[in-house]
Tab-separated table of C-alpha atoms (C1' of nucleotides) in Angstrom:
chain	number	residue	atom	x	y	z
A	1	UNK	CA	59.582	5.959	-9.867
A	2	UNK	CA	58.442	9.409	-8.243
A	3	UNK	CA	57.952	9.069	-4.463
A	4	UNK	CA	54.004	9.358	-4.125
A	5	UNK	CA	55.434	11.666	-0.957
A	6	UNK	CA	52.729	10.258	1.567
A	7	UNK	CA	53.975	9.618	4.928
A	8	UNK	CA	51.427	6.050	4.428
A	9	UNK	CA	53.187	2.699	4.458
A	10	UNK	CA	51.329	1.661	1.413
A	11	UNK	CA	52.182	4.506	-0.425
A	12	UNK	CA	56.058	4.149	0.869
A	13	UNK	CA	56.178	-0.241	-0.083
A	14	UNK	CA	54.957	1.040	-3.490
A	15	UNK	CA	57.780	3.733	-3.915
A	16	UNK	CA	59.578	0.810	-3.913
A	17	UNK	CA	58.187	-1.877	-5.860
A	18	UNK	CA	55.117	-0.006	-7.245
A	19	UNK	CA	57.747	0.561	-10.404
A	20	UNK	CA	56.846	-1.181	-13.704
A	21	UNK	CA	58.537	-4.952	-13.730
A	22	UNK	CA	59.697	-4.335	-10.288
A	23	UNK	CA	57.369	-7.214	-8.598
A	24	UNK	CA	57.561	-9.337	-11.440
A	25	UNK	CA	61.617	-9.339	-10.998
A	26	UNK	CA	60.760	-10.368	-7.295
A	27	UNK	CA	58.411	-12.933	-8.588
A	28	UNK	CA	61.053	-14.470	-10.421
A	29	UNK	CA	63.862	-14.400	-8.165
A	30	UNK	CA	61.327	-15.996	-5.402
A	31	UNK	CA	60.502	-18.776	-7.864
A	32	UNK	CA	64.005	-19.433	-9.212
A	33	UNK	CA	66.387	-18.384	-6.064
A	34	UNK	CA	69.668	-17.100	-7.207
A	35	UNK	CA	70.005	-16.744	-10.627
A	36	UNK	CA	72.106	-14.519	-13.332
A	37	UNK	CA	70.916	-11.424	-15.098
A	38	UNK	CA	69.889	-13.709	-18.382
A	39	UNK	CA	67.801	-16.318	-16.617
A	40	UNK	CA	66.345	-13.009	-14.992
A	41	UNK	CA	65.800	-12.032	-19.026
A	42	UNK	CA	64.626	-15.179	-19.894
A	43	UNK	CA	61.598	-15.461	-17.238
A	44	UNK	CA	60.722	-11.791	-17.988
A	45	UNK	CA	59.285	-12.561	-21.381
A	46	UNK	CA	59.385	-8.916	-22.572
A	47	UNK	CA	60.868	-6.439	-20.077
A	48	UNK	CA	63.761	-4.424	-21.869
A	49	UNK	CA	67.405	-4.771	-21.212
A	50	UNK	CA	67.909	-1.420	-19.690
A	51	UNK	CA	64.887	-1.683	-17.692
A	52	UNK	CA	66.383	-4.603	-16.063
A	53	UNK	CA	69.362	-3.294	-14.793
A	54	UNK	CA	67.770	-0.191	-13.505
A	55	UNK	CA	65.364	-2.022	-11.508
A	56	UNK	CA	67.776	-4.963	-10.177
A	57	UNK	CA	69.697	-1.470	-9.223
A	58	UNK	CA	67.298	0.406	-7.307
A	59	UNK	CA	66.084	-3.415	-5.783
A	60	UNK	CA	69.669	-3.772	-4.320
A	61	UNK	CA	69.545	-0.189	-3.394
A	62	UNK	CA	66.778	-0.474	-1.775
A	63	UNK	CA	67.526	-3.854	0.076
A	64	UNK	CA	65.108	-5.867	-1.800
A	65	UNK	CA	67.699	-7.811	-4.141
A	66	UNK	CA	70.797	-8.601	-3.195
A	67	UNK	CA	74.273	-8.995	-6.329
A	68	UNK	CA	76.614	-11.477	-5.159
A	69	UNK	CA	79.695	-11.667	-6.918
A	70	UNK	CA	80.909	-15.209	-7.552
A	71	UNK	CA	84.922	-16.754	-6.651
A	72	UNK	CA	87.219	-15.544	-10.164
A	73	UNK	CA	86.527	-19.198	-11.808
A	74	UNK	CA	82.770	-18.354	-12.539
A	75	UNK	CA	82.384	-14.508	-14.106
A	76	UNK	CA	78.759	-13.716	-14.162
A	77	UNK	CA	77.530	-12.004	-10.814
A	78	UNK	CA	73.976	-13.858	-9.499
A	79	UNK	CA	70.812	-11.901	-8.016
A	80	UNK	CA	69.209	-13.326	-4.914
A	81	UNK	CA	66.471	-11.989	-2.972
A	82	UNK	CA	67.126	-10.567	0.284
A	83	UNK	CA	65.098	-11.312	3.365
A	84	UNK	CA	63.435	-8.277	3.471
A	85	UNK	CA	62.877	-8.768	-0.495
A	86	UNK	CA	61.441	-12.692	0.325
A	87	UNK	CA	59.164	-11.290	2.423
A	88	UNK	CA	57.383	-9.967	-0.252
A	89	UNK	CA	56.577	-13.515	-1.195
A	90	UNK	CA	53.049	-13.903	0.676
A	91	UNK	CA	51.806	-10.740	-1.324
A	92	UNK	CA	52.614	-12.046	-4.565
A	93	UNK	CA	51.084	-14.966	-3.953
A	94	UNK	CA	48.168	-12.955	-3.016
A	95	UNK	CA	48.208	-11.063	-5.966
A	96	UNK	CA	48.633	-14.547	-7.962
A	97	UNK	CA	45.100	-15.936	-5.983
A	98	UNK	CA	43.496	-12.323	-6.847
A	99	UNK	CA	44.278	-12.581	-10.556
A	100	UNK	CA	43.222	-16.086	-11.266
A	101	UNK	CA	40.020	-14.308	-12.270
A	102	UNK	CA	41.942	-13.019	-15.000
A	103	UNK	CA	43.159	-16.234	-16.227
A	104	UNK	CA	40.549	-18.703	-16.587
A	105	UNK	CA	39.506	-17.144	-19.973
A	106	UNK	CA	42.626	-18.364	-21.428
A	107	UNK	CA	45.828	-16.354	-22.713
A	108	UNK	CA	45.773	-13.277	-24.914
A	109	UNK	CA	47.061	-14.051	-28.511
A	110	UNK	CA	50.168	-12.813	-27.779
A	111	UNK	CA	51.060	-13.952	-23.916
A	112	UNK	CA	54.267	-15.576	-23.551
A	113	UNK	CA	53.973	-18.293	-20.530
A	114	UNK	CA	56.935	-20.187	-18.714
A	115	UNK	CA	55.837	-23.545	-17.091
A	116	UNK	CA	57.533	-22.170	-13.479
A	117	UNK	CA	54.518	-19.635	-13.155
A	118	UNK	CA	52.522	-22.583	-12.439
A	119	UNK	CA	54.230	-23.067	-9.166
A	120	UNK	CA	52.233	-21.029	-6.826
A	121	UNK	CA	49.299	-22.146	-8.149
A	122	UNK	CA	49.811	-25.626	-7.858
A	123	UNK	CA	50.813	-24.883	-3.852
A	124	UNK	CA	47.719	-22.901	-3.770
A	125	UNK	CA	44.847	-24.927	-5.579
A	126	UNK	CA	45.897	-28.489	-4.717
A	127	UNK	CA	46.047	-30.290	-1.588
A	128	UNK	CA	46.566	-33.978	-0.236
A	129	UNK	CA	42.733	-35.120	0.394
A	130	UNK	CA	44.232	-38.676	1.487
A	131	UNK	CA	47.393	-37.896	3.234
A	132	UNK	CA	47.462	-41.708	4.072
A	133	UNK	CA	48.157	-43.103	0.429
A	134	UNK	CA	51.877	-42.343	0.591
A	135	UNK	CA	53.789	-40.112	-1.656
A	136	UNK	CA	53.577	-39.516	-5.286
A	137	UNK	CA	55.045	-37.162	-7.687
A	138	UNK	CA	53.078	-35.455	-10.802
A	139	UNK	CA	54.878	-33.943	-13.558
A	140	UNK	CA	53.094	-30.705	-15.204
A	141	UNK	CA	54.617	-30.087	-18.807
A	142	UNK	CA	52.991	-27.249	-20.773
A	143	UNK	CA	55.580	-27.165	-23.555
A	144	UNK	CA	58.214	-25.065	-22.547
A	145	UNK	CA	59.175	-26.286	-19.517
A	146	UNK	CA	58.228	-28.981	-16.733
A	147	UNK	CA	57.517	-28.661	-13.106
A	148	UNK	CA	57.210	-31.872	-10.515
A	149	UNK	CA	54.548	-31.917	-8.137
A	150	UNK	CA	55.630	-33.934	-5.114
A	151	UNK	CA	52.739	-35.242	-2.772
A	152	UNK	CA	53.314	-36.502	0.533
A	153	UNK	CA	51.984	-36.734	4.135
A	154	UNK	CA	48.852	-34.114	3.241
A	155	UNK	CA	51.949	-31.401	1.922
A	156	UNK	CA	51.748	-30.518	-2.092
A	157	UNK	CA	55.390	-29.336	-2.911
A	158	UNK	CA	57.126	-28.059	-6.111
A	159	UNK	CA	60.242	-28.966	-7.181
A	160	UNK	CA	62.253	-29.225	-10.891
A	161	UNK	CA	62.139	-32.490	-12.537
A	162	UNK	CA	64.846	-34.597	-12.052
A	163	UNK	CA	65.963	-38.711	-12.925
A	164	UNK	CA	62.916	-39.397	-10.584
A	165	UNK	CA	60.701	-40.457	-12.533
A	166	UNK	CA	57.112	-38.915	-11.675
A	167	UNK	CA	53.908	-41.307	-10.827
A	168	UNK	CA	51.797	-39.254	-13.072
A	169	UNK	CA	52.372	-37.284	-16.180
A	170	UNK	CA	49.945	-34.209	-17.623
A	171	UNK	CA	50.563	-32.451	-20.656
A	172	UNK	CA	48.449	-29.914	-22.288
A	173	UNK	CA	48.283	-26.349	-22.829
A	174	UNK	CA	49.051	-23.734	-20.135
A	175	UNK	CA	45.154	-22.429	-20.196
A	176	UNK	CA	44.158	-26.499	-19.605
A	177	UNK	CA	46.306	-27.353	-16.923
A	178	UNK	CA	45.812	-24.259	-14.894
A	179	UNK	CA	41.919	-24.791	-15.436
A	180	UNK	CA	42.771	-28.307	-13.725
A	181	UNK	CA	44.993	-26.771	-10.931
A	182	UNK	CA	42.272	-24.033	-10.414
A	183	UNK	CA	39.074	-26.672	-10.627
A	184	UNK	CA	37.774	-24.562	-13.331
A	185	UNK	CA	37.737	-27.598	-15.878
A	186	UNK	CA	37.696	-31.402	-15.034
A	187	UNK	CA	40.293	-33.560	-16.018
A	188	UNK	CA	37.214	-35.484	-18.667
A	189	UNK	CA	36.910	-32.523	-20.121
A	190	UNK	CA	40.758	-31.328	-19.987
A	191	UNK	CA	41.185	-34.684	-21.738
A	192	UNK	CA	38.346	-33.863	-24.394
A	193	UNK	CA	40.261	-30.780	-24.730
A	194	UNK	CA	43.702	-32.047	-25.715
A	195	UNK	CA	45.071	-32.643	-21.980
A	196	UNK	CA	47.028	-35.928	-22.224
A	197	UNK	CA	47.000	-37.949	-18.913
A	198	UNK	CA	50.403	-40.794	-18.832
A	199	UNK	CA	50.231	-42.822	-15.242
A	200	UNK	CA	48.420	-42.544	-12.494
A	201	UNK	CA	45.010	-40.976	-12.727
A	202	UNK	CA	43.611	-41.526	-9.416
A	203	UNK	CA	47.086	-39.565	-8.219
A	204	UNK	CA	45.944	-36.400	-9.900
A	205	UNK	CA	42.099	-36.668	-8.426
A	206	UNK	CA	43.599	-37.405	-4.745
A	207	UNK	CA	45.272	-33.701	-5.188
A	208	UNK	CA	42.600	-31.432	-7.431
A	209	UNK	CA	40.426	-29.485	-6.109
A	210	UNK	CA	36.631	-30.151	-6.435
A	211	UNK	CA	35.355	-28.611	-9.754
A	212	UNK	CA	33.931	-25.426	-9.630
A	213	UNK	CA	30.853	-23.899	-11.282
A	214	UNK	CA	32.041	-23.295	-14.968
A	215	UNK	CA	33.864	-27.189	-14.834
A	216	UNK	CA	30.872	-29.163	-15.982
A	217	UNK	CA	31.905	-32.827	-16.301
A	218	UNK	CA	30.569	-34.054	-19.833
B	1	UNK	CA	49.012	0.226	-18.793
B	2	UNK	CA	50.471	-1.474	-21.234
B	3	UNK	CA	50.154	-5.094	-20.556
B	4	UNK	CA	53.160	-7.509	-19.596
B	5	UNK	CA	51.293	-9.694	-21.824
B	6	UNK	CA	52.138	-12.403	-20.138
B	7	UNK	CA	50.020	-15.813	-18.907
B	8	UNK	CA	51.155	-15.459	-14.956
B	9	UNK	CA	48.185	-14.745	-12.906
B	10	UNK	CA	50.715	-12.185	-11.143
B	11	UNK	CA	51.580	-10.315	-14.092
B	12	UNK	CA	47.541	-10.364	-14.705
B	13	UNK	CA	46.718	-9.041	-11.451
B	14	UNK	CA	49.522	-6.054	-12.258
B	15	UNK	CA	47.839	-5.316	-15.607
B	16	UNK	CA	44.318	-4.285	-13.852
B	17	UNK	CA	46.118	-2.383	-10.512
B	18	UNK	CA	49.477	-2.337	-10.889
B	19	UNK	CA	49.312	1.453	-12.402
B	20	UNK	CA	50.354	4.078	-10.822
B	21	UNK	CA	48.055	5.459	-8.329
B	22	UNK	CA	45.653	2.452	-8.490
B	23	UNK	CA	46.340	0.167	-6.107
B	24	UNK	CA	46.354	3.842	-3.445
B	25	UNK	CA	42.798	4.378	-4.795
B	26	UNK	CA	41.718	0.983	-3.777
B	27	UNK	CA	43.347	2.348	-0.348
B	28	UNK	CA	41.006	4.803	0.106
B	29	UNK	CA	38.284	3.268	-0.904
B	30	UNK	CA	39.041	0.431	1.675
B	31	UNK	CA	39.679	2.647	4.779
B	32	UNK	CA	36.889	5.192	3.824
B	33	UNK	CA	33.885	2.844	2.273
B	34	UNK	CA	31.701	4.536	-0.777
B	35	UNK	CA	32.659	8.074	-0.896
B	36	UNK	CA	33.136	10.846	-3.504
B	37	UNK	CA	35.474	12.141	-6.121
B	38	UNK	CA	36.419	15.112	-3.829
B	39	UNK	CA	37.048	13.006	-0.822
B	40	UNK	CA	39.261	10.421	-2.651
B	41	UNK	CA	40.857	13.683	-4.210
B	42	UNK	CA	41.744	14.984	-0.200
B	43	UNK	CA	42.383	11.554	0.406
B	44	UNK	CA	45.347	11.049	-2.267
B	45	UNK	CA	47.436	14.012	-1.866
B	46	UNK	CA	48.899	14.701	-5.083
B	47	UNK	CA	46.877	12.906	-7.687
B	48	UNK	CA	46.269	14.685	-10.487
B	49	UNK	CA	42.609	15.208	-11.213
B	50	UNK	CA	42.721	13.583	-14.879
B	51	UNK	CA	44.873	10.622	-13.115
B	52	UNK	CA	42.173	9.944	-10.383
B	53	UNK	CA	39.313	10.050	-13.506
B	54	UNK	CA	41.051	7.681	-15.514
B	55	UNK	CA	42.209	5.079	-13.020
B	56	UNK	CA	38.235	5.300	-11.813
B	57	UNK	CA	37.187	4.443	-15.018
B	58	UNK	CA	39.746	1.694	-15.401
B	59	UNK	CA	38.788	-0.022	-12.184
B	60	UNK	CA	35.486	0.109	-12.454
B	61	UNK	CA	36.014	-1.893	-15.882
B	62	UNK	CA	38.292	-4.381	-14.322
B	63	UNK	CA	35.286	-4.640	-11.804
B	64	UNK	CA	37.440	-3.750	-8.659
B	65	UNK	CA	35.338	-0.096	-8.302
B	66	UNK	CA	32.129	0.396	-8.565
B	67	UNK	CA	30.003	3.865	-9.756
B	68	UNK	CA	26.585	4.934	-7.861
B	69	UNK	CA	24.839	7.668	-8.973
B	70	UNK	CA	22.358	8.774	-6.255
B	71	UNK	CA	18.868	9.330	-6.407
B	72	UNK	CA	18.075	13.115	-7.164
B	73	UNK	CA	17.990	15.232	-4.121
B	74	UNK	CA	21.870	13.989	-3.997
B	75	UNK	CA	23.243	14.766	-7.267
B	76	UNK	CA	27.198	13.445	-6.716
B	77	UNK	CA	28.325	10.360	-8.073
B	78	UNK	CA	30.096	7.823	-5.224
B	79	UNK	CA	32.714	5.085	-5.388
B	80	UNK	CA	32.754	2.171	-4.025
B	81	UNK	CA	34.843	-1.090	-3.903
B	82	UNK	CA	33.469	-4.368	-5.523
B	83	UNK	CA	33.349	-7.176	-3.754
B	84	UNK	CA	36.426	-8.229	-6.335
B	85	UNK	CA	37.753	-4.966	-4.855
B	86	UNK	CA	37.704	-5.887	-1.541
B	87	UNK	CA	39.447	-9.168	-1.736
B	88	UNK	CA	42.617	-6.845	-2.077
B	89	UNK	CA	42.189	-5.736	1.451
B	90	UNK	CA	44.700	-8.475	2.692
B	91	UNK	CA	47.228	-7.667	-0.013
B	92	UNK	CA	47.421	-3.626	1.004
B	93	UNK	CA	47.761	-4.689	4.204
B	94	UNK	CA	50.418	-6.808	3.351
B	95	UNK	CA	52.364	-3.889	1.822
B	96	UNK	CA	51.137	-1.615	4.579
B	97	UNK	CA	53.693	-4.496	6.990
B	98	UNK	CA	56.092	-4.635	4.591
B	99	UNK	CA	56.562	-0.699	3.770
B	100	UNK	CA	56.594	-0.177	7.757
B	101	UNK	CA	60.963	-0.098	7.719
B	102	UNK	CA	60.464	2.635	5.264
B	103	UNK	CA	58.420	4.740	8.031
B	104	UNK	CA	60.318	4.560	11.224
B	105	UNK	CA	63.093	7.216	10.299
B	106	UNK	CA	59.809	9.429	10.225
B	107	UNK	CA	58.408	11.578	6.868
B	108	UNK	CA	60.623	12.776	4.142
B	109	UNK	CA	60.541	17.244	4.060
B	110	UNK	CA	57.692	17.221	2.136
B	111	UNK	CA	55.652	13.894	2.743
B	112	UNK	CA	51.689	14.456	2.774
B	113	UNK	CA	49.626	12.791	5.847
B	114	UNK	CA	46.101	11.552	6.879
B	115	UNK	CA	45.233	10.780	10.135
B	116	UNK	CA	42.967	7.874	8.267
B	117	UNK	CA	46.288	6.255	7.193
B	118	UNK	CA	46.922	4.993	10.969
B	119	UNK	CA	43.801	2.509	10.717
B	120	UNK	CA	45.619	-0.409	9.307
B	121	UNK	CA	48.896	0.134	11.453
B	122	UNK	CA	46.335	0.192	14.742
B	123	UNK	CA	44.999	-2.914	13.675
B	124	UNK	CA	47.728	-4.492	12.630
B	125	UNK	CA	50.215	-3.459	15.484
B	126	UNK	CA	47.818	-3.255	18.529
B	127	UNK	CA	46.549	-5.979	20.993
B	128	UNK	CA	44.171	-6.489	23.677
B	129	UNK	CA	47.069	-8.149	26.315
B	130	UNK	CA	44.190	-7.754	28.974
B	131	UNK	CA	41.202	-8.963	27.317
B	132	UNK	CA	38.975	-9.261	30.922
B	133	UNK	CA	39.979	-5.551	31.882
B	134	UNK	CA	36.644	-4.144	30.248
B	135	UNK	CA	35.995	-2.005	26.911
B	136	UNK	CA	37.726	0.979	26.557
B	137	UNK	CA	38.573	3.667	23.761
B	138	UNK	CA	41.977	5.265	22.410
B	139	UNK	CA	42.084	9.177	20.257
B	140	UNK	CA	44.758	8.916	18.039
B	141	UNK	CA	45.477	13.102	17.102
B	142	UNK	CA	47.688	13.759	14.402
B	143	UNK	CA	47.130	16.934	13.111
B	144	UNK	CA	43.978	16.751	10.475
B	145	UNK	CA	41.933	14.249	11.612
B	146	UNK	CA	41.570	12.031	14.516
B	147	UNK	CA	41.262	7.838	14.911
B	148	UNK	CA	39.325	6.141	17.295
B	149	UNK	CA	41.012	2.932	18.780
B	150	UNK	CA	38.514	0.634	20.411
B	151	UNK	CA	39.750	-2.118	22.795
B	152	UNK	CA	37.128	-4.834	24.026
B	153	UNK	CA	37.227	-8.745	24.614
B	154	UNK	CA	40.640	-9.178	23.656
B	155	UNK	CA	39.655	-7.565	20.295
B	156	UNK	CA	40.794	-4.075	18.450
B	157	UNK	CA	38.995	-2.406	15.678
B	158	UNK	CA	38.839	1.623	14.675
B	159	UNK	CA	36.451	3.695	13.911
B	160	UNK	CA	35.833	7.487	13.298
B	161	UNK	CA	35.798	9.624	16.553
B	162	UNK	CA	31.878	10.508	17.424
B	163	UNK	CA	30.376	12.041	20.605
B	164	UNK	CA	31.533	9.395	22.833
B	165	UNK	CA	34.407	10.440	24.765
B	166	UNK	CA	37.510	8.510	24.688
B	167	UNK	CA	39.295	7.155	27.533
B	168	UNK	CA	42.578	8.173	26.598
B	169	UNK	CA	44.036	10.371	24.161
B	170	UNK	CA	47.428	10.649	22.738
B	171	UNK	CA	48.319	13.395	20.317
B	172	UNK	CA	51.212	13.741	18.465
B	173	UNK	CA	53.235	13.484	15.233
B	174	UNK	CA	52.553	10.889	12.723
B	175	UNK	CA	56.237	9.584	13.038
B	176	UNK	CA	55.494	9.304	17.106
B	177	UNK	CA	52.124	7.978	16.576
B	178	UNK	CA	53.213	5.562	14.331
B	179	UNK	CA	56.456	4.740	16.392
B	180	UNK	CA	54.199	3.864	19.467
B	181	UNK	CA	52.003	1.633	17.391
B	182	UNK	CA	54.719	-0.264	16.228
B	183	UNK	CA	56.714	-0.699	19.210
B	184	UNK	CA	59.388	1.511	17.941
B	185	UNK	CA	59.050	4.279	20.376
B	186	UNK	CA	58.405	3.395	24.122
B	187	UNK	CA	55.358	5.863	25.783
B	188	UNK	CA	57.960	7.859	28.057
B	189	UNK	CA	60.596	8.670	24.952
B	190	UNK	CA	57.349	9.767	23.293
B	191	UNK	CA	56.647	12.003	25.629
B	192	UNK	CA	59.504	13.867	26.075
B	193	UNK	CA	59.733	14.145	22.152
B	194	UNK	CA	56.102	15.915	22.666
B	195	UNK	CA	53.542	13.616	22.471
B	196	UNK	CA	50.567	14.612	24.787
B	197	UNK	CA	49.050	11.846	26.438
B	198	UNK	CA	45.680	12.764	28.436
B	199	UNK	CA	43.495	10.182	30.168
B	200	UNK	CA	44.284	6.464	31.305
B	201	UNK	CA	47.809	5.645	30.237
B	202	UNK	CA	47.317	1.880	31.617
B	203	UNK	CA	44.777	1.400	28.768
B	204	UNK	CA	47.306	2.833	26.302
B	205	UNK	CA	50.179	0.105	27.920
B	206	UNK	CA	47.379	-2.432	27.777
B	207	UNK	CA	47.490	-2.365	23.588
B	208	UNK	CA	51.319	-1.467	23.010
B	209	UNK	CA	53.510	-3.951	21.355
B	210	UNK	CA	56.464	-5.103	23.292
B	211	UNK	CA	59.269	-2.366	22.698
B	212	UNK	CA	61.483	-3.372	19.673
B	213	UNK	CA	65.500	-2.946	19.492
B	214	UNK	CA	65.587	0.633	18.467
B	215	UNK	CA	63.042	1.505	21.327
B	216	UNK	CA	64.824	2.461	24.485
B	217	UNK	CA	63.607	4.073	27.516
B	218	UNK	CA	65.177	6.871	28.969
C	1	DC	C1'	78.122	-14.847	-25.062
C	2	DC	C1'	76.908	-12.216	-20.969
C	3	DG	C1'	75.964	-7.940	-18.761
C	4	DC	C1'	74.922	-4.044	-19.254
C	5	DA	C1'	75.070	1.370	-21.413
C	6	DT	C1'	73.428	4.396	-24.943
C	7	DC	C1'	70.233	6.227	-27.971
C	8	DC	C1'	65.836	7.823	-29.500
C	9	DG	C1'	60.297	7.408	-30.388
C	10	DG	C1'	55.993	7.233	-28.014
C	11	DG	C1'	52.997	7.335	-24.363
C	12	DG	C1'	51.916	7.529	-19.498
C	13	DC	C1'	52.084	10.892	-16.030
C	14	DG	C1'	51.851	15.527	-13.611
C	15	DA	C1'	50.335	20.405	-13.229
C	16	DT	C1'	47.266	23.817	-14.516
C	17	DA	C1'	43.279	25.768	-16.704
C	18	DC	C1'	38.652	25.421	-17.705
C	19	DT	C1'	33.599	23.937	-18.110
C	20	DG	C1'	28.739	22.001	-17.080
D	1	DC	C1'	31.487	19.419	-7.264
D	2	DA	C1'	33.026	16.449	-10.801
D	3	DG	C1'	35.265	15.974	-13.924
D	4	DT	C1'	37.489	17.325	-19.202
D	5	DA	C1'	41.188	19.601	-21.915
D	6	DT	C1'	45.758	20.783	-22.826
D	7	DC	C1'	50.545	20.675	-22.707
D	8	DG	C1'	55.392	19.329	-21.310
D	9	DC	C1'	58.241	16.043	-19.457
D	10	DC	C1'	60.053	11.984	-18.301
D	11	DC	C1'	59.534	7.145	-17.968
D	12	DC	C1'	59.207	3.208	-20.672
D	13	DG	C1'	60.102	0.175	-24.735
D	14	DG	C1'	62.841	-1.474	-28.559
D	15	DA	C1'	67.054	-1.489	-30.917
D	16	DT	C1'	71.798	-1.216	-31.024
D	17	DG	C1'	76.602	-0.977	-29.335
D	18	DC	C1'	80.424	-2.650	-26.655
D	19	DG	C1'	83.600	-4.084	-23.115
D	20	DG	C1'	84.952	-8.171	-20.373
DNA sequence: CCGCATCCGGGGCGATACTG
DNA sequence: CAGTATCGCCCCGGATGCGG
């Protein structure tokens, strides 16, 4: 991108990440860690090839992203954040909280979603209200791919699903279970709306947050 | 801008501000309040009048800016931010912190500067470390327009220089000013790179950060 | 197959001119 | 003062090619 030329540190952070795709590449490097230049494609629903590689490039140039070329055995090089590039993790999440607004409407005909995106979220909009009740795990599958939600000790944390098998199961579209994450629909109504609940239920009210205007229970 | 058209609440939040120029509108808006097309226009050096229209127009749809038209006898329009606007406050500032590596080698030839642009770093950089030693109030002069820096109760805030005299005053170059807020640039080295300091210098050591690595003193 | 580089078409962006 | 109008240009998007 252009430099906006202003001697303004807002002005200078967004010559460089202000570029189309730029934060969403950070985005998914802070939710996946290191990863190769097709996982990068595949969690960028729609960003262009050579868009890609010119952004990863300026991001390494400009410390963000750092290219780590693997031992001769394995071939493909990996992308990492840097730390100066993971630092940019608390305004993305920011962003994430500010655009929730933008969300609860449901996706556009045409959005593409990836189950990961529900991370942040899920760290944001839950919490342990009885941190005494011992730890539990949640599993979040909206279609494409599944996300675990480990409770423990008043701590929410996200991890991928693995052999353990989780105390509580929700499946349902990404516009229903974000509603639920958010409080912006009850889990009666999620239910009523095609949510399907396997396990514990009392699991997933010990971590949602209380409902919020537009969730009316039925 | 074309959306990423994609159900992440991040990628949401980048359709509404993530154009170019946007989220530096919502800048000025935040440091100056409501104010007029001609003062964001001196306020964004380099925005191209049918740029700073449309992005208007777009925020105010999005609900982050709002339009006021005056009563008669004041015939100008004004901007202001929603309270939806406002709630991105935290995120500049954010990206204000983050951008600050990009600032200490000083201004590219041709950067553009406002003296306005130092509010956030004050705030952000500055402390009260003697919060019993009585109010007291810093000039920041860099160039074009001038900062007040008031210190009281262990708490900083700035406003726009009025009749009251200041206590101190420190004039400069952005790239000092700046250094000394940040730490990077100790008061002496500051000096002797021609930074005028006139008044109480204890009240100016009283909000200084601690001097960071690249800050030596002579 | 993975990791790009190249090649266009279209639109966002930047600079200037102009108008109520 | 507050925009609108116009016109290039370059960035972006989509498709394709191609070497390792």
């Amino acid at each position: 991108m252009r430099s906006y030329r202003e001697y303004c540190s807002v002005a200078k952070a967004l010559d460089v990440v202000g570029d189309r795709w730029s934060l969403l590449i950070v985005r998914e490097l802070a939710l996946r860690g290191a990863c190769r230049y097709s996982d990068l494609q595949e969690g960028l629903p729609g960003v262009s090839t050579n868009l890609l590689a010119d952004r990863l490039r300026e991001l390494e140039r400009a410390d963000v992203v750092a290219r780590r070329e693997p031992r001769p055995p394995v071939a493909t090089p990996v992308f990492e954040l840097t730390e100066h590039g993971r630092e940019l993790e608390p305004i993305l999440r920011g962003l994430m909280r500010w655009g929730i607004r933008y969300m609860v409407d449901g996706p556009a005909p045409d959005d593409r979603f990836r189950g990961r995106w529900l991370t942040w979220p899920a760290e944001t909009f839950l919490a342990d209200h009885e941190p005494d009740a011992g730890p539990g795990r949640i599993e979040l599958d909206a279609g494409d791919e599944r996300i675990a939600v480990d409770v423990e000790d008043g701590r929410i944390s996200v991890a991928e699903p693995d052999a353990t098998d989780a105390d509580a199961r929700v499946e349902g579209t990404p516009h229903m279970l974000l509603g639920l994450l958010t409080g912006h629909v009850g889990i009666d109504d999620a239910i009523a709306a095609g949510v399907s609940l396997d396990g514990s239920r009392s699991l997933l009210e010990r971590v949602l947050p209380a409902p919020r205007s537009a969730a009316r229970s039925a």
